[in-house]
Short mmCIF file of N, CA and C in Angstrom, two decimals:
data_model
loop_
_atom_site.label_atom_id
_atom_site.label_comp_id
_atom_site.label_asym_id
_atom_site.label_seq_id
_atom_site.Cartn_x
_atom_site.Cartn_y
_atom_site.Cartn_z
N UNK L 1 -4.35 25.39 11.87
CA UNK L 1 -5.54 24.64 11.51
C UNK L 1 -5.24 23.69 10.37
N UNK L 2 -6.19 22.67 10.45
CA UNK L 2 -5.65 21.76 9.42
C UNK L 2 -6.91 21.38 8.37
N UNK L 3 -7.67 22.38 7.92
CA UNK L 3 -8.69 22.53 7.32
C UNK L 3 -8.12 21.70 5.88
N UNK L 4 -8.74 20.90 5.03
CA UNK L 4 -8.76 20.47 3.84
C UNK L 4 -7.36 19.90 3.62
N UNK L 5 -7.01 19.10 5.19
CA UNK L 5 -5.80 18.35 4.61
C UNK L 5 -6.17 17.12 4.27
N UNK L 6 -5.09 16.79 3.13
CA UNK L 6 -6.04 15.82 1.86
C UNK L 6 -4.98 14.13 2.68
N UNK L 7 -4.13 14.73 2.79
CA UNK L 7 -3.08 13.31 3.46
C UNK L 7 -2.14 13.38 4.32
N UNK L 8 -1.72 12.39 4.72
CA UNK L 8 -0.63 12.59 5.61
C UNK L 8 0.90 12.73 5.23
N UNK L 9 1.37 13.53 5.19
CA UNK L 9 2.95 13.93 4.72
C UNK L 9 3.83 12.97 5.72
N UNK L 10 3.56 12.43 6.59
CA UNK L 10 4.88 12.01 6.94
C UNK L 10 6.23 12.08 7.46
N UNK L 11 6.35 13.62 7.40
CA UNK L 11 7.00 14.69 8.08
C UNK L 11 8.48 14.07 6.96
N UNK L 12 7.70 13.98 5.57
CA UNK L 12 8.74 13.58 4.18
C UNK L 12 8.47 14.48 3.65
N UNK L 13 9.38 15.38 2.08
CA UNK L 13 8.89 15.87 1.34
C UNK L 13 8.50 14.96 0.36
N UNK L 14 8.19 15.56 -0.64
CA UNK L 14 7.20 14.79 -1.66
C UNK L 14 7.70 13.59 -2.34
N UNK L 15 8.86 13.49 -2.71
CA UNK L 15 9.82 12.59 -3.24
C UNK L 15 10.04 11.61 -2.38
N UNK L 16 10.76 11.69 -1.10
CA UNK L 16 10.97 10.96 -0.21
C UNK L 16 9.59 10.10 0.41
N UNK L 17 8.78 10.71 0.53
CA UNK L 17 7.35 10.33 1.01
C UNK L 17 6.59 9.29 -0.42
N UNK L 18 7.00 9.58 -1.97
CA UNK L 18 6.41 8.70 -2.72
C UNK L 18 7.62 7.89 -2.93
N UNK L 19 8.88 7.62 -2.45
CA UNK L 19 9.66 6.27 -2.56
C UNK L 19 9.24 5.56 -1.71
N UNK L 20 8.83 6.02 -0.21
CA UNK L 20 8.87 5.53 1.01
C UNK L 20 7.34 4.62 0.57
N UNK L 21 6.52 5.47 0.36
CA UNK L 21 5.22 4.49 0.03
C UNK L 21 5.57 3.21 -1.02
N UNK L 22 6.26 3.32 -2.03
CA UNK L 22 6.08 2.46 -3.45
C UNK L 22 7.11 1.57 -2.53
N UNK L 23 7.88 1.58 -1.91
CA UNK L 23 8.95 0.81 -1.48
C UNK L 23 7.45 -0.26 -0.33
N UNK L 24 7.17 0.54 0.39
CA UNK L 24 6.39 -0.40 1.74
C UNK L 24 4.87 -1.28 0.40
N UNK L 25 4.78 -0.48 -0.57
CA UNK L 25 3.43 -1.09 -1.54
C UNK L 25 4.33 -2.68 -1.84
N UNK L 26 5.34 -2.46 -2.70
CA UNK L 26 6.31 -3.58 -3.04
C UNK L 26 6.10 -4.89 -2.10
N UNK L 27 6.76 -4.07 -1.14
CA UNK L 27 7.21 -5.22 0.54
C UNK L 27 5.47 -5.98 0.66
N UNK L 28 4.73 -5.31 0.95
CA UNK L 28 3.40 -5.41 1.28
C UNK L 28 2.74 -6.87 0.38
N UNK L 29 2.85 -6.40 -0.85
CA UNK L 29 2.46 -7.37 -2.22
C UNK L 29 3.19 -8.66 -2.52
N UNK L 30 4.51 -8.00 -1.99
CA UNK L 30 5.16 -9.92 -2.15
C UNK L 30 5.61 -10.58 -1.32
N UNK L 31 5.40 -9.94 0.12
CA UNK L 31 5.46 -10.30 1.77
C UNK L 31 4.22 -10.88 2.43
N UNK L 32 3.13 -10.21 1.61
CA UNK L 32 1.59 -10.18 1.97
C UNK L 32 1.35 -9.65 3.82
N UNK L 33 2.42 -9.33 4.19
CA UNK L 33 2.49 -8.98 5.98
C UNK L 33 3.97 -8.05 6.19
N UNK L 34 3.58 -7.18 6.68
CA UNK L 34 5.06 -6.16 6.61
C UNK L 34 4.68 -5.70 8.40
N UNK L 35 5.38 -5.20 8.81
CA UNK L 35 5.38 -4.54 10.06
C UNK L 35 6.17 -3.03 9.96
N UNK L 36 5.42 -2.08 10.43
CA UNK L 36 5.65 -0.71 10.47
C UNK L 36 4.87 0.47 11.51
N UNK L 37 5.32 2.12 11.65
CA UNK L 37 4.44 2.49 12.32
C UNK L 37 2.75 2.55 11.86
N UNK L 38 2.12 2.84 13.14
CA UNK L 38 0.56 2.88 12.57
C UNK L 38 0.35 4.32 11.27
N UNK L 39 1.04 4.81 12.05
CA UNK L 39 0.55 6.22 10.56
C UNK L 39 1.22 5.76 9.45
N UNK L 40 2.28 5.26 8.80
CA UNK L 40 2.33 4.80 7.56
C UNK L 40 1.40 3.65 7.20
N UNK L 41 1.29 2.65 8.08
CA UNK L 41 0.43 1.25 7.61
C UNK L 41 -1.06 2.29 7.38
N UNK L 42 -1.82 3.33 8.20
CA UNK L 42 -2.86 3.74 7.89
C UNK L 42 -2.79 4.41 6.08
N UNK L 43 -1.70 5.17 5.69
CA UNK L 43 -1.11 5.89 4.92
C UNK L 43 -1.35 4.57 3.45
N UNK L 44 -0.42 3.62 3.95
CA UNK L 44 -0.32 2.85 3.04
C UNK L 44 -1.66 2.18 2.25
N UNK L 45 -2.49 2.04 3.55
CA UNK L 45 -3.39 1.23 3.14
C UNK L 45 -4.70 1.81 2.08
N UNK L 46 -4.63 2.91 2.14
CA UNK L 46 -5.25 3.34 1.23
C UNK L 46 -4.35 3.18 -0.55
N UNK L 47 -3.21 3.56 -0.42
CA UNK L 47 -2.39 3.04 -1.81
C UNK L 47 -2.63 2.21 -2.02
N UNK L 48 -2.21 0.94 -1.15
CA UNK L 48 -1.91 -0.39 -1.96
C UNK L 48 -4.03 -0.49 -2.26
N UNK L 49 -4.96 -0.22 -1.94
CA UNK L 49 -6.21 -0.65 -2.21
C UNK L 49 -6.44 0.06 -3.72
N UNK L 50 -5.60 1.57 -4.04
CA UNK L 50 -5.82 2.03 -5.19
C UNK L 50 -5.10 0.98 -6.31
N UNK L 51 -3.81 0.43 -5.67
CA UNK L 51 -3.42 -0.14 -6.95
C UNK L 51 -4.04 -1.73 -7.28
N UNK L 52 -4.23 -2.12 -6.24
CA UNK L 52 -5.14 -3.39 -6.50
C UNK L 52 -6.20 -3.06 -7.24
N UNK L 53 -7.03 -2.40 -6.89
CA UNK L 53 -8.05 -1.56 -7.75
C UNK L 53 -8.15 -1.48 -9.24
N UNK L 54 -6.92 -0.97 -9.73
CA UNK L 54 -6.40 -0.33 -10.74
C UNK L 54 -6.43 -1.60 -12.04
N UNK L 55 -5.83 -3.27 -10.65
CA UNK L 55 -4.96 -4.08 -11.30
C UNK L 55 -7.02 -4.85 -11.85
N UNK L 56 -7.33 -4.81 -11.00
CA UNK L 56 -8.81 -5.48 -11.02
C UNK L 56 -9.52 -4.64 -12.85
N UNK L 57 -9.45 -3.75 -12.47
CA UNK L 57 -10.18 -3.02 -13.55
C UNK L 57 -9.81 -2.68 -15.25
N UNK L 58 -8.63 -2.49 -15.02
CA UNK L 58 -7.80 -2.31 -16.49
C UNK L 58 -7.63 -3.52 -16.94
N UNK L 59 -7.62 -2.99 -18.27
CA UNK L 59 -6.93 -4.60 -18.87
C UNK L 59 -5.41 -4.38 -18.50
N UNK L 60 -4.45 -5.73 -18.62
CA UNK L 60 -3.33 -5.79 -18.54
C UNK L 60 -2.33 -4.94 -18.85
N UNK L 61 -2.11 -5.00 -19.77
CA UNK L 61 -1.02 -3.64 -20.81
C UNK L 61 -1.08 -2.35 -19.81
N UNK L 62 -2.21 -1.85 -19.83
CA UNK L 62 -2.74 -0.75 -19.13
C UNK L 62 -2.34 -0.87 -17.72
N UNK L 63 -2.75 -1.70 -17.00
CA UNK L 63 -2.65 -1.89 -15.61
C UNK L 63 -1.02 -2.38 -15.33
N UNK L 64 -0.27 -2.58 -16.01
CA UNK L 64 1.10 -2.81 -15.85
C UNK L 64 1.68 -1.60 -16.00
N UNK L 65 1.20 -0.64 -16.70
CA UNK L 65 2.16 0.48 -17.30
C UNK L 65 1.52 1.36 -15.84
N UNK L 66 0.40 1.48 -15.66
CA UNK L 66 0.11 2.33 -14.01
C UNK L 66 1.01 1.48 -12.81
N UNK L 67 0.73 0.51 -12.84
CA UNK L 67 1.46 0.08 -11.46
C UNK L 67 2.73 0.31 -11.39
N UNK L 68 3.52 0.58 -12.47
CA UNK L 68 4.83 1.05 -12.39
C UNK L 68 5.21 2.31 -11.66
N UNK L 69 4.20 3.15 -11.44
CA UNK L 69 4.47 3.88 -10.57
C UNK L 69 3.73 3.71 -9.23
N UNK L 70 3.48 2.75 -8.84
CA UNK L 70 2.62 2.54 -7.60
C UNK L 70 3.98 1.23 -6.70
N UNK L 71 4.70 0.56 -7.77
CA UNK L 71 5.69 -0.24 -7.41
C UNK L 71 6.98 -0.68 -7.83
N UNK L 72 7.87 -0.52 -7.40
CA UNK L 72 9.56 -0.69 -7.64
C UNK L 72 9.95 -2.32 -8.45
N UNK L 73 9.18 -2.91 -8.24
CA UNK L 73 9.77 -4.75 -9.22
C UNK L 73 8.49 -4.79 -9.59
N UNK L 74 9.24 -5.76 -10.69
CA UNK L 74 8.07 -6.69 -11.60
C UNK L 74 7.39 -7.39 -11.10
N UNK L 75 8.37 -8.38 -10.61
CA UNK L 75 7.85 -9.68 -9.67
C UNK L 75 6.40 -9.13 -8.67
N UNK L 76 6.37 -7.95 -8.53
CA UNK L 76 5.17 -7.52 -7.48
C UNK L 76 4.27 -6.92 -8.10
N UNK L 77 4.84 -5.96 -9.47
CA UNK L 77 3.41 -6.22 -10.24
C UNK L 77 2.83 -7.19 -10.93
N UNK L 78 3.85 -8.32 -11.62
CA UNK L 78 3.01 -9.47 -12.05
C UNK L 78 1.92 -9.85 -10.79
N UNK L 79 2.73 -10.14 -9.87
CA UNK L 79 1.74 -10.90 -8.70
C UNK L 79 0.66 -9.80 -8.54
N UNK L 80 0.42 -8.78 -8.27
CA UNK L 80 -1.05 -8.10 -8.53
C UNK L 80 -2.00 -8.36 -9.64
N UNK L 81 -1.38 -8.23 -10.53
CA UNK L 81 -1.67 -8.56 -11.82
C UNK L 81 -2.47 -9.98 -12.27
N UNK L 82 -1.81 -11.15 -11.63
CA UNK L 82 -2.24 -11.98 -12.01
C UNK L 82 -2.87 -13.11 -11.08
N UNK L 83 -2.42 -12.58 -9.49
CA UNK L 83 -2.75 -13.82 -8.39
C UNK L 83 -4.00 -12.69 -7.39
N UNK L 84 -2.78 -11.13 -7.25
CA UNK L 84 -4.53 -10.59 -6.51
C UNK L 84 -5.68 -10.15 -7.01
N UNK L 85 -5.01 -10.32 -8.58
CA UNK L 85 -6.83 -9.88 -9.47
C UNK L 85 -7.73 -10.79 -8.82
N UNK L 86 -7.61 -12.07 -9.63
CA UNK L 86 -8.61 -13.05 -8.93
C UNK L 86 -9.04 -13.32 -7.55
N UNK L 87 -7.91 -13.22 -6.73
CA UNK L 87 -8.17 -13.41 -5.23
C UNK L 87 -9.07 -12.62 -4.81
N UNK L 88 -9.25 -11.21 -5.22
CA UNK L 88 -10.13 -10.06 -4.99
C UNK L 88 -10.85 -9.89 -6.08
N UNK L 89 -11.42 -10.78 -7.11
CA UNK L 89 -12.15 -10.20 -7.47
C UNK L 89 -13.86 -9.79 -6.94
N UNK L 90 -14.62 -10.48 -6.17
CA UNK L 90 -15.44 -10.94 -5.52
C UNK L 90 -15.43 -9.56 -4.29
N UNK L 91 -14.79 -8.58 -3.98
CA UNK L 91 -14.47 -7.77 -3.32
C UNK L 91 -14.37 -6.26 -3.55
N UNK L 92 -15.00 -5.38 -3.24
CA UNK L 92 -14.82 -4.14 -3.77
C UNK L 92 -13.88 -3.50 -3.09
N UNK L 93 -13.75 -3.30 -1.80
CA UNK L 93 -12.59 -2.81 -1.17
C UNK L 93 -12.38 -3.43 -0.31
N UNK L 94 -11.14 -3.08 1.04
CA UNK L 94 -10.54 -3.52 2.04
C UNK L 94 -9.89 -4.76 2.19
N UNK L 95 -9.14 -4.27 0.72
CA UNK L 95 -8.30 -5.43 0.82
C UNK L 95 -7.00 -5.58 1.88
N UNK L 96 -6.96 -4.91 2.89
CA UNK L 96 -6.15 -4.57 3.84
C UNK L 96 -6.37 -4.47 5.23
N UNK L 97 -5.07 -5.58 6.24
CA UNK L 97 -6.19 -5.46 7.88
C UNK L 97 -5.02 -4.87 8.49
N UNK L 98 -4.91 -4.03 9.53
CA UNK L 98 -4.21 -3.38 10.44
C UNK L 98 -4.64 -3.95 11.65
N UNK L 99 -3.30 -4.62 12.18
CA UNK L 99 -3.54 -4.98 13.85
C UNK L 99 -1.88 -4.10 14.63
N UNK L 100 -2.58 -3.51 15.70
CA UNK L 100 -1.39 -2.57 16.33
C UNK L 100 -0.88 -3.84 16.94
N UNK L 101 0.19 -4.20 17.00
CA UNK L 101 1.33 -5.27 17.07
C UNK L 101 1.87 -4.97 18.81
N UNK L 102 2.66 -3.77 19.04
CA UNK L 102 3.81 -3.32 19.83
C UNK L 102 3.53 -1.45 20.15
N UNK L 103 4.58 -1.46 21.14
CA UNK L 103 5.20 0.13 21.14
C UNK L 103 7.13 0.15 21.27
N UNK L 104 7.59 0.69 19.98
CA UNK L 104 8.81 0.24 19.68
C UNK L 104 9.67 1.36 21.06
N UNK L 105 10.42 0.15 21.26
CA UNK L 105 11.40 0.57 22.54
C UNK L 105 12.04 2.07 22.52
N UNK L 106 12.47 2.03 20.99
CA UNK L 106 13.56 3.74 21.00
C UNK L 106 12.46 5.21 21.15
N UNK L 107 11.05 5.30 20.74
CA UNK L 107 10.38 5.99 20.96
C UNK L 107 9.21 6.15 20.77
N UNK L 108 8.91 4.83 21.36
CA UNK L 108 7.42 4.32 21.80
C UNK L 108 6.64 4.54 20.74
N UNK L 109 7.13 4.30 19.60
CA UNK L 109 5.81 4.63 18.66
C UNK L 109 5.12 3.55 18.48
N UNK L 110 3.58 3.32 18.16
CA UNK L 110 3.13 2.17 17.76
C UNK L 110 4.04 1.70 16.90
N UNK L 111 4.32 0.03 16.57
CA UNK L 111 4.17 -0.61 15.47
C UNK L 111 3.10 -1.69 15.35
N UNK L 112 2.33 -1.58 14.02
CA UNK L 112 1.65 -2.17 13.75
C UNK L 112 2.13 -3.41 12.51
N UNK L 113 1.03 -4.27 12.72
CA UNK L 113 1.50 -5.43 11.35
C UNK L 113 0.48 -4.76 9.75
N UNK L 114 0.53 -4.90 9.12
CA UNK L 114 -0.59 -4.01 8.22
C UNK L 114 -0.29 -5.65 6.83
N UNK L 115 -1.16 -6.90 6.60
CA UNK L 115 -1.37 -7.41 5.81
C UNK L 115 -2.71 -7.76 4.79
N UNK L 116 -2.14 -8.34 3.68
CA UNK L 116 -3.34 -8.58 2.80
C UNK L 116 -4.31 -9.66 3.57
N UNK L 117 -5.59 -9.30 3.24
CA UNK L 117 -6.78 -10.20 3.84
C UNK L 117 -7.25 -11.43 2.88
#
């Protein structure tokens, strides 16, 4: 039974599963369009909306020192920081669209495109 499961593991342990996210948050933020399966882009899309979130609400100092653990380069937290504050500010959530793309040849899994709106 899967009573009070809070997320999706990924069939990662915990480590591997929070590089794998901060790595696709990164790609996501300074790609603005990444392509992946549907259960991570679903996975993801709730992260990258917390850290946009985060970047909207804190002052700077603050919101740089959190996103460091939400993302691997600078270059992708400045750009939250300073181009998707404003772009979203006007927006409370969903800053994120999922379109199922494909079914990948080696084992048919969806891939989906998962970009910023």
């Amino acid at each position: 039974m899967q009573h009070r499961k809070r997320f999706n593991k990924l069939g990662k342990g915990r480590d591997h599963r929070k590089a794998l996210l901060r790595n696709l948050c990164t790609a996501l933020v300074l790609h603005e369009k990444i392509e992946t399966t549907i259960t991570r882009a679903k996975t993801l899309r709730g992260y990258v909306d917390h850290a946009i979130t985060i970047a909207k609400k804190k002052d700077t100092v603050t919101a740089y020192r959190m996103l460091q653990g939400y993302m691997t380069q600078k270059a992708a937290i400045e750009k939250t920081v300073k181009q998707l504050k404003t772009r979203y500010a006007d927006r409370n959530s969903g800053f994120t669209r999922i379109h199922a793309v494909r079914n990948r040849p080696g084992d048919n899994a969806i891939v989906s495109q998962i970009e910023l709106v």
